[in-house]
Short mmCIF file of C-alpha atoms in Angstrom, two decimals:
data_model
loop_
_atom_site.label_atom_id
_atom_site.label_comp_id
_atom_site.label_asym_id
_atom_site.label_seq_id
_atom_site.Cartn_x
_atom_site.Cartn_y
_atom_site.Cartn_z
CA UNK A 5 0.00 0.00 0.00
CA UNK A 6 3.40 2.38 0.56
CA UNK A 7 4.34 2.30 -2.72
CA UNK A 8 0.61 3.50 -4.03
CA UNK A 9 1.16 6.51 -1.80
CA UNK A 10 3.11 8.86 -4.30
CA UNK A 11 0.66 8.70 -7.26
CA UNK A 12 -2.16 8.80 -4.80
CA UNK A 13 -1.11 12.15 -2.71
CA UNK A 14 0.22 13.64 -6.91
CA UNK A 15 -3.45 12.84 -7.98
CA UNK A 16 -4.93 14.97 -4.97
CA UNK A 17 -2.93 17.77 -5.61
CA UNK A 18 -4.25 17.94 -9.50
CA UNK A 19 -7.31 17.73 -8.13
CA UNK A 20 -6.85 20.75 -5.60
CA UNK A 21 -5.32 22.55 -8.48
CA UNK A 22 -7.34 21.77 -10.85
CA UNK A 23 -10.54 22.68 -8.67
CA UNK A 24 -9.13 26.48 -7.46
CA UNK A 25 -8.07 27.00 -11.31
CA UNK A 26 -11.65 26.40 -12.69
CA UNK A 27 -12.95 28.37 -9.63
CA UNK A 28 -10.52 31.37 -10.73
CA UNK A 29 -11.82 34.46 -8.57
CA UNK A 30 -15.04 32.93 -7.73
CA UNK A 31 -16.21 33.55 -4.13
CA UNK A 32 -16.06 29.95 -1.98
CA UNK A 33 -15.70 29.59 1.52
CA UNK A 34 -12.88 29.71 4.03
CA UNK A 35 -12.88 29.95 7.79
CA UNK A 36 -16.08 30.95 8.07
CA UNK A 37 -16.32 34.04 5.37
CA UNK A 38 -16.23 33.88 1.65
CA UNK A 39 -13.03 34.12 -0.28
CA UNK A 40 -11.49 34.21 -3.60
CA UNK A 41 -10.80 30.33 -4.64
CA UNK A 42 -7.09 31.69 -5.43
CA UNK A 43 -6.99 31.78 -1.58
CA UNK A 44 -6.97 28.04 -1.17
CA UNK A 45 -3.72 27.71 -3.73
CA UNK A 46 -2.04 29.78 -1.12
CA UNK A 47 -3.35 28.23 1.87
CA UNK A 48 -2.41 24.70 0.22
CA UNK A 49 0.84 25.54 -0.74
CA UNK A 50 1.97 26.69 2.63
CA UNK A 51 0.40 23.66 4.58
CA UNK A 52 2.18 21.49 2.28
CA UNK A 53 5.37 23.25 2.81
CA UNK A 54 5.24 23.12 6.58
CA UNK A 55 4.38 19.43 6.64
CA UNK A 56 7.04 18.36 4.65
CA UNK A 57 9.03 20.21 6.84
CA UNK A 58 7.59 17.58 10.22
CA UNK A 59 8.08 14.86 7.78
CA UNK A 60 12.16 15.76 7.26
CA UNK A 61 12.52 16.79 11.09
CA UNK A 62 10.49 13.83 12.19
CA UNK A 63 13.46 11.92 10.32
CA UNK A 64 16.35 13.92 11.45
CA UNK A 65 16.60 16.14 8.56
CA UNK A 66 16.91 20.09 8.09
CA UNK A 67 14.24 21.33 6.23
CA UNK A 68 14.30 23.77 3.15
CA UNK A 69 11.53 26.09 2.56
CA UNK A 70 11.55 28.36 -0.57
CA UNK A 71 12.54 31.82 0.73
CA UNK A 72 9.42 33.49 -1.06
CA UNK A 73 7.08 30.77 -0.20
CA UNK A 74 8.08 30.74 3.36
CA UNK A 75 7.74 34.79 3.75
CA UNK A 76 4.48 34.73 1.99
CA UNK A 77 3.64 31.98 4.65
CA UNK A 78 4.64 33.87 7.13
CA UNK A 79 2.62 37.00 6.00
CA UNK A 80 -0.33 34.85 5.95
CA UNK A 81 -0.02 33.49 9.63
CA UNK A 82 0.63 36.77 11.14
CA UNK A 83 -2.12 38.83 9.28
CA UNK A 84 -4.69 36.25 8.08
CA UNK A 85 -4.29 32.94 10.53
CA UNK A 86 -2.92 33.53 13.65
CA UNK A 87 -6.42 35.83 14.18
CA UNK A 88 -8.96 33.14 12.84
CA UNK A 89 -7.63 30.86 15.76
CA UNK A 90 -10.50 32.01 18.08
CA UNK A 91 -12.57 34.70 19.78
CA UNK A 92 -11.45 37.11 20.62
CA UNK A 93 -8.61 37.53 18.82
CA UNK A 94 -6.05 35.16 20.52
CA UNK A 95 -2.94 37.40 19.46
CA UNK A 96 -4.17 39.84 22.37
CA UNK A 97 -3.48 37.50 24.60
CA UNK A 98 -0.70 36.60 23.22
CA UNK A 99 1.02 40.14 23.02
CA UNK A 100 0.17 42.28 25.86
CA UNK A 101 -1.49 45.34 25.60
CA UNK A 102 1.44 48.02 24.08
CA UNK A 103 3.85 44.99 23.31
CA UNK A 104 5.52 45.09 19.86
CA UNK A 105 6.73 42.30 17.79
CA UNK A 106 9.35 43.11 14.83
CA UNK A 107 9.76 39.81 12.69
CA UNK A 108 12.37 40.24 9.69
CA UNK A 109 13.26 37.87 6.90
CA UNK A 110 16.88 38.11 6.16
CA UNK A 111 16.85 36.17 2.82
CA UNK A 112 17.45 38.12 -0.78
CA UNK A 113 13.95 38.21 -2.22
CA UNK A 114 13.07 39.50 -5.36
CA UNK A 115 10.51 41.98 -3.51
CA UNK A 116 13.30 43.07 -0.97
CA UNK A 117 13.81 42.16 2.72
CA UNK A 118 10.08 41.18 3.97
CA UNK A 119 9.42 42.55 8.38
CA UNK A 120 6.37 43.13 9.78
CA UNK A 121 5.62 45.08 12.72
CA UNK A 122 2.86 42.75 14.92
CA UNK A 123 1.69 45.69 17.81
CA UNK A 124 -1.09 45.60 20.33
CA UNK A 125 -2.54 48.97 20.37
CA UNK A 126 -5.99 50.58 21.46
CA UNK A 127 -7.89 49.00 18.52
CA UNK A 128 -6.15 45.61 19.16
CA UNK A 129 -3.44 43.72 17.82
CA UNK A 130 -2.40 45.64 13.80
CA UNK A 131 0.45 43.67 11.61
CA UNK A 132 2.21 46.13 9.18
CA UNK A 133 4.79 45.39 6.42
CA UNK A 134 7.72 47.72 7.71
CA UNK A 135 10.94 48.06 9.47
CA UNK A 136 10.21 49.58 12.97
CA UNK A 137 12.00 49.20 16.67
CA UNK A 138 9.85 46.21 19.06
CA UNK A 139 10.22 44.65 22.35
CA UNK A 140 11.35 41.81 20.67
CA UNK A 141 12.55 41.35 17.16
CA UNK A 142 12.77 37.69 15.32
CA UNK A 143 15.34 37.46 12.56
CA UNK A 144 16.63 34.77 9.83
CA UNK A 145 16.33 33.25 7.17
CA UNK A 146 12.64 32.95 6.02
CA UNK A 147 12.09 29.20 6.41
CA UNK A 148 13.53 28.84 9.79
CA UNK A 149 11.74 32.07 11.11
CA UNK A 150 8.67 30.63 9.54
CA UNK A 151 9.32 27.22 11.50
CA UNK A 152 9.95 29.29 14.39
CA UNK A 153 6.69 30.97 14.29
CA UNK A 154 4.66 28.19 13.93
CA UNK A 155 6.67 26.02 16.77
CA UNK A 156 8.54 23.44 14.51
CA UNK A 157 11.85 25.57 15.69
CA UNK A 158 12.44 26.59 19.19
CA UNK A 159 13.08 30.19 19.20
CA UNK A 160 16.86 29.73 20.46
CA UNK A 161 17.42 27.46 17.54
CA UNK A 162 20.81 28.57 15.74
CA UNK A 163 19.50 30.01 12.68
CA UNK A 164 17.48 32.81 14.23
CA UNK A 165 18.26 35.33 16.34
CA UNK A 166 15.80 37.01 18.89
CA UNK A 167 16.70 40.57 20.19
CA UNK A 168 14.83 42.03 23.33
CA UNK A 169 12.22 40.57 25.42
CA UNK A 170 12.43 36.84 24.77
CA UNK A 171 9.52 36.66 27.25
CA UNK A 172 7.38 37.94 25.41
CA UNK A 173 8.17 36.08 22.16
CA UNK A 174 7.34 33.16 24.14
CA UNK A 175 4.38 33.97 25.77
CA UNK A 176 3.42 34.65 21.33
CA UNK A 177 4.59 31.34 20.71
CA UNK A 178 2.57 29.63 23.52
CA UNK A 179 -0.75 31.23 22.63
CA UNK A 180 -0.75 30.84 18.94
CA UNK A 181 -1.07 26.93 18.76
CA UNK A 182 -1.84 26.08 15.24
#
């Protein structure tokens, strides 16, 4: 039954593909609100990413995510996951009220160095594409921050670096369980 495994998992993901490219900017449904079908090419791509990444740590090996893929994977937890994870919003609990996280990708993308700016403000918790000072900053290359972020990684793993209030980076990491 192994060996039927490969075509089996290829012929699901022509399926998926094929389903979201006949769907093309047609409304469907996602987490509970209606979004383009191009949404679930993104979503897939990223799961599949991160699980081959358990499958080659489960066996002992380092993991390579696709810089871009892994910093548009990141975007997407911070800003568009990370929030649909209950209610209220679980990243105010997770960031205390006028906490600031600064994560920054340090890989060469064609778009530039990606950072976002996660703060917990008056009208809750905001994530913003820029470079700005935090309490704590996350930096490395995309993959491993992304691994990081979604608790694959510990945070004092080698590849990334975490400046300022480690504390609070941790109390992130505990109460965004994906």
């Amino acid at each position: 039954a192994q060996a039927d495994t490969g075509p089996w998992l290829d012929a699901g993901a022509k399926r998926v593909t094929a389903a979201v490219s006949e769907a093309g900017s047609d409304p469907v449904w996602a987490f509970g609100q209606q979004v383009p079908a191009s949404f679930w090419a993104r979503r897939m791509a990223h799961e599949t990413a991160v699980h081959r990444a358990d499958a080659q740590l489960a066996v002992g090996q380092q993991p390579a995510i696709d810089a871009d893929l892994a910093a548009d994977a990141i975007d997407e937890w911070l800003d568009v996951l990370s929030p649909l994870l209950g209610s209220p919003d679980p990243r105010a609990e997770a960031l205390p009220a006028g906490a600031s996280m600064h994560v920054h990708v340090t890989d060469e993308l064609p778009s530039g160095t990606c950072e976002w700016l996660v703060s917990h403000g008056d009208g809750g918790v905001t994530v913003r594409r820029e470079h700005a000072k935090a309490d704590v900053a996350l930096t490395g290359p995309a993959g491993r921050v992304l691994l990081v972020l979604l608790r694959r990684l510990p945070a004092d793993d080698p590849s990334v670096t975490v400046h300022g209030d480690t504390e609070l980076l941790s109390g992130w990491l505990a109460g965004l369980r994906f």
